[in-house]
Short mmCIF file of N, CA and C in Angstrom, two decimals:
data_model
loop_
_atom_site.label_atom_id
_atom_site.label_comp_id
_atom_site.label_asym_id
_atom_site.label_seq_id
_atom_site.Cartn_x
_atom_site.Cartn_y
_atom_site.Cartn_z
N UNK A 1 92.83 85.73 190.99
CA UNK A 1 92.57 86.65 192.10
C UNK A 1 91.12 86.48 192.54
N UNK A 2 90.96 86.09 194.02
CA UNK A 2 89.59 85.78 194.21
C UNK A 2 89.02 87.35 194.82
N UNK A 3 87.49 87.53 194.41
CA UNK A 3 86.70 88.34 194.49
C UNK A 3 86.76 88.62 196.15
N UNK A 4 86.93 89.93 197.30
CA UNK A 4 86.95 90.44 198.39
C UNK A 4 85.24 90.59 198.57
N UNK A 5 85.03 90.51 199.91
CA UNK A 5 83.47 90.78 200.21
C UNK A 5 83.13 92.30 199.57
N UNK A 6 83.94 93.66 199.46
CA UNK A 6 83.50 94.66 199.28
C UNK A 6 83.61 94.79 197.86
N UNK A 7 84.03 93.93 196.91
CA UNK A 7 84.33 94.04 195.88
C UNK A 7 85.04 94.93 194.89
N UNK A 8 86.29 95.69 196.11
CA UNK A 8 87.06 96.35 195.04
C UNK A 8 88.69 96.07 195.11
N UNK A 9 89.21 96.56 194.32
CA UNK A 9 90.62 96.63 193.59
C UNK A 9 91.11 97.64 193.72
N UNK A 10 92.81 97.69 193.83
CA UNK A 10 93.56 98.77 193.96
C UNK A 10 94.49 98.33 192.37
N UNK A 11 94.65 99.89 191.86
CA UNK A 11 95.10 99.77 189.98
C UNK A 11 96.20 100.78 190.17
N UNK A 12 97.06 100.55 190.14
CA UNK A 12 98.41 102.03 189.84
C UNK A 12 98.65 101.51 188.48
N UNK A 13 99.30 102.66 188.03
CA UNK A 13 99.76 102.62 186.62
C UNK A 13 101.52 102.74 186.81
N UNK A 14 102.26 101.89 186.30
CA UNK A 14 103.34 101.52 186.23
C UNK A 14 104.08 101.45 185.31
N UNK A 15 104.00 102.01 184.06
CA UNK A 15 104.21 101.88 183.00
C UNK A 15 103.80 103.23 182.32
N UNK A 16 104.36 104.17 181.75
CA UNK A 16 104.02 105.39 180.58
C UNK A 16 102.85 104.84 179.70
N UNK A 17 101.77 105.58 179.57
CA UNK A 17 100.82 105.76 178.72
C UNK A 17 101.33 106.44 177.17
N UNK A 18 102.94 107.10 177.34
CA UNK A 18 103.40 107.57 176.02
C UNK A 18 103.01 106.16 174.66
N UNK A 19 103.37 106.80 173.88
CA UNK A 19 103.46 105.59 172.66
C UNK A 19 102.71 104.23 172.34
N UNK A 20 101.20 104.57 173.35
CA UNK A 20 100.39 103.41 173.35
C UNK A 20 99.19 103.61 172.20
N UNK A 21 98.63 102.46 172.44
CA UNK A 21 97.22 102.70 171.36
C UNK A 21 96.01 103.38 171.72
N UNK A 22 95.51 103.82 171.05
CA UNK A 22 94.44 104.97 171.65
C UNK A 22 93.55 104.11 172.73
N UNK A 23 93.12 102.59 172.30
CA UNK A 23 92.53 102.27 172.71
C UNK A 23 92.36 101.74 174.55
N UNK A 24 94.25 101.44 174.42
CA UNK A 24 95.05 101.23 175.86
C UNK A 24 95.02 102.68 176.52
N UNK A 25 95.30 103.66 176.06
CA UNK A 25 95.15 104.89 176.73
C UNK A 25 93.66 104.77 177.01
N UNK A 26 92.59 104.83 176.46
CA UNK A 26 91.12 104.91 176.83
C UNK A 26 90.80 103.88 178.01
N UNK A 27 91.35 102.89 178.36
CA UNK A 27 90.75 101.80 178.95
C UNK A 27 91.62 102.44 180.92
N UNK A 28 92.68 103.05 180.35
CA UNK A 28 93.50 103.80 181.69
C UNK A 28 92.75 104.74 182.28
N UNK A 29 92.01 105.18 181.49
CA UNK A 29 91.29 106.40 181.72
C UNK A 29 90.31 106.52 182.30
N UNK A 30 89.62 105.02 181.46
CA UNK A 30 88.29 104.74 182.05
C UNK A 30 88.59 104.00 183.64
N UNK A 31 89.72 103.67 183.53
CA UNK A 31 90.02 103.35 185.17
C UNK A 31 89.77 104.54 186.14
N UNK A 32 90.07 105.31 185.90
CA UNK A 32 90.36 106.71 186.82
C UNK A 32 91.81 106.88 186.56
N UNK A 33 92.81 106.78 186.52
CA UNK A 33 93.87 107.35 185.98
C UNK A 33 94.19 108.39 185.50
N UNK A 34 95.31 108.68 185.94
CA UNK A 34 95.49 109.82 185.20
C UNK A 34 97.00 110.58 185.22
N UNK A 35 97.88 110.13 186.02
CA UNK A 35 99.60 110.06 185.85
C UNK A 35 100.24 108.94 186.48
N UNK A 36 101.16 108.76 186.35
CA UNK A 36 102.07 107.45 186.96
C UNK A 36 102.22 107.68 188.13
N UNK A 37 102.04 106.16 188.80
CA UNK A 37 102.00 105.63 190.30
C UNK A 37 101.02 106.35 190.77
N UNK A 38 99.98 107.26 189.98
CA UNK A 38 98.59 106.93 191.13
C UNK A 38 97.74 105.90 190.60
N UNK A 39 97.07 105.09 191.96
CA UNK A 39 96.52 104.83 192.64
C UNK A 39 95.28 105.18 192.67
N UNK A 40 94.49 103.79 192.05
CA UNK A 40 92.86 104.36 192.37
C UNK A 40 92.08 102.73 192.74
N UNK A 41 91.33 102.83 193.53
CA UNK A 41 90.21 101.93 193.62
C UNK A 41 89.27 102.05 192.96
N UNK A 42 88.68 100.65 192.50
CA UNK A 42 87.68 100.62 191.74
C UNK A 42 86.75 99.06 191.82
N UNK A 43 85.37 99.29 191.47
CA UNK A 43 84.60 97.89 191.57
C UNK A 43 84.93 96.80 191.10
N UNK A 44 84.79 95.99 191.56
CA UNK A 44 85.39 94.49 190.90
C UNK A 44 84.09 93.74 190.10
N UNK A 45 84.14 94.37 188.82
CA UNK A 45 83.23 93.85 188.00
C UNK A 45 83.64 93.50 186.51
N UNK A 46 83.23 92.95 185.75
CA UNK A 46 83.78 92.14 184.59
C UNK A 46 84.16 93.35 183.81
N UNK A 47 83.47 95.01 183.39
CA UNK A 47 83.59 96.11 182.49
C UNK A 47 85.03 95.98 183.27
N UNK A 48 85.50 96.33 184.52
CA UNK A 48 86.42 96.73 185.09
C UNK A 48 87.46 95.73 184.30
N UNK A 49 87.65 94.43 185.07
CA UNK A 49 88.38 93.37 184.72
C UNK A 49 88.60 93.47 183.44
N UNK A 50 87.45 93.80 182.46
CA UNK A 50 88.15 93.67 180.75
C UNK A 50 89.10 94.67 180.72
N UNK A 51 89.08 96.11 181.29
CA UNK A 51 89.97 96.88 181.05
C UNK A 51 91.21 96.52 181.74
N UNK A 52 91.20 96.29 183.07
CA UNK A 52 92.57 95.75 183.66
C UNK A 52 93.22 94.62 182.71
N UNK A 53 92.72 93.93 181.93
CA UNK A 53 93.12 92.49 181.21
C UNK A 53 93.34 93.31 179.78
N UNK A 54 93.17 94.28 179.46
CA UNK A 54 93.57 94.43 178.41
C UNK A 54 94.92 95.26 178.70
N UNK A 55 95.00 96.03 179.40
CA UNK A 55 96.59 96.95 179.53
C UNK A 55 97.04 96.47 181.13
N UNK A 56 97.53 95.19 181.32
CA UNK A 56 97.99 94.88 182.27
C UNK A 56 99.51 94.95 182.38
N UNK A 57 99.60 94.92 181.36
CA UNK A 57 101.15 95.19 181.12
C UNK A 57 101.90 96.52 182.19
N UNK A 58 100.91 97.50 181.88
CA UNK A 58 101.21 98.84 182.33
C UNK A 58 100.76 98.98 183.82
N UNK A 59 99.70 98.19 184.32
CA UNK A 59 99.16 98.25 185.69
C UNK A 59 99.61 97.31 186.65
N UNK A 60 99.65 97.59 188.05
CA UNK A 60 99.80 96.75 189.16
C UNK A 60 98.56 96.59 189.82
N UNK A 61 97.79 95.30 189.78
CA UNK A 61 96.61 94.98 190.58
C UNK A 61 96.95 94.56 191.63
N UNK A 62 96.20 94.83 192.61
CA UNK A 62 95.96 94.39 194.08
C UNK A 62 94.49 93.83 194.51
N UNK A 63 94.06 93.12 195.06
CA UNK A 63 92.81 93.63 195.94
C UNK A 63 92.81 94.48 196.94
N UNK A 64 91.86 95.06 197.08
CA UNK A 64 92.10 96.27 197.93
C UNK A 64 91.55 95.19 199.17
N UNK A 65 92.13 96.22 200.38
CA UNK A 65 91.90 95.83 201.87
C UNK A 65 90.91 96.39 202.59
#
C-alpha cells in the first residue's frame, strides 16, 4: 500500500475483539476503536502500521481519500 500525500488511513474493525490477547485488544484501542464496523482515520506512520500488522486479521485497511 503506497503512502497518500496526507498521510492517512481508514481502519474498521471487522472481526470481534471477544477471545483475543490482551495485547491484540490494546493495539485496537490504540487505533481509536472501539466497537465493530467503526471506522476511524489515522496517520500513516510506522507506530500505526506495527499495530495494523499485528491484528490485521480483525481490520479492513484502506487509504483514506
Amino acid at each position: 500500500m503506497s503512502q497518500k500525500a496526507n498521510g492517512k488511513i481508514r481502519v474498521r474493525l471487522v472481526r470481534s475483539m471477544n477471545n483475543r490477547l490482551e495485547s491484540h485488544k490494546a493495539c485496537v484501542r490504540g487505533l481509536g476503536i472501539r466497537r465493530m464496523h467503526q471506522e476511524v482515520e489515522v496517520a500513516d506512520t510506522p507506530e500505526n502500521r506495527g499495530m495494523i500488522n499485528r491484528v490485521h486479521y480483525m481490520l479492513d485497511v484502506q487509504e483514506a481519500k
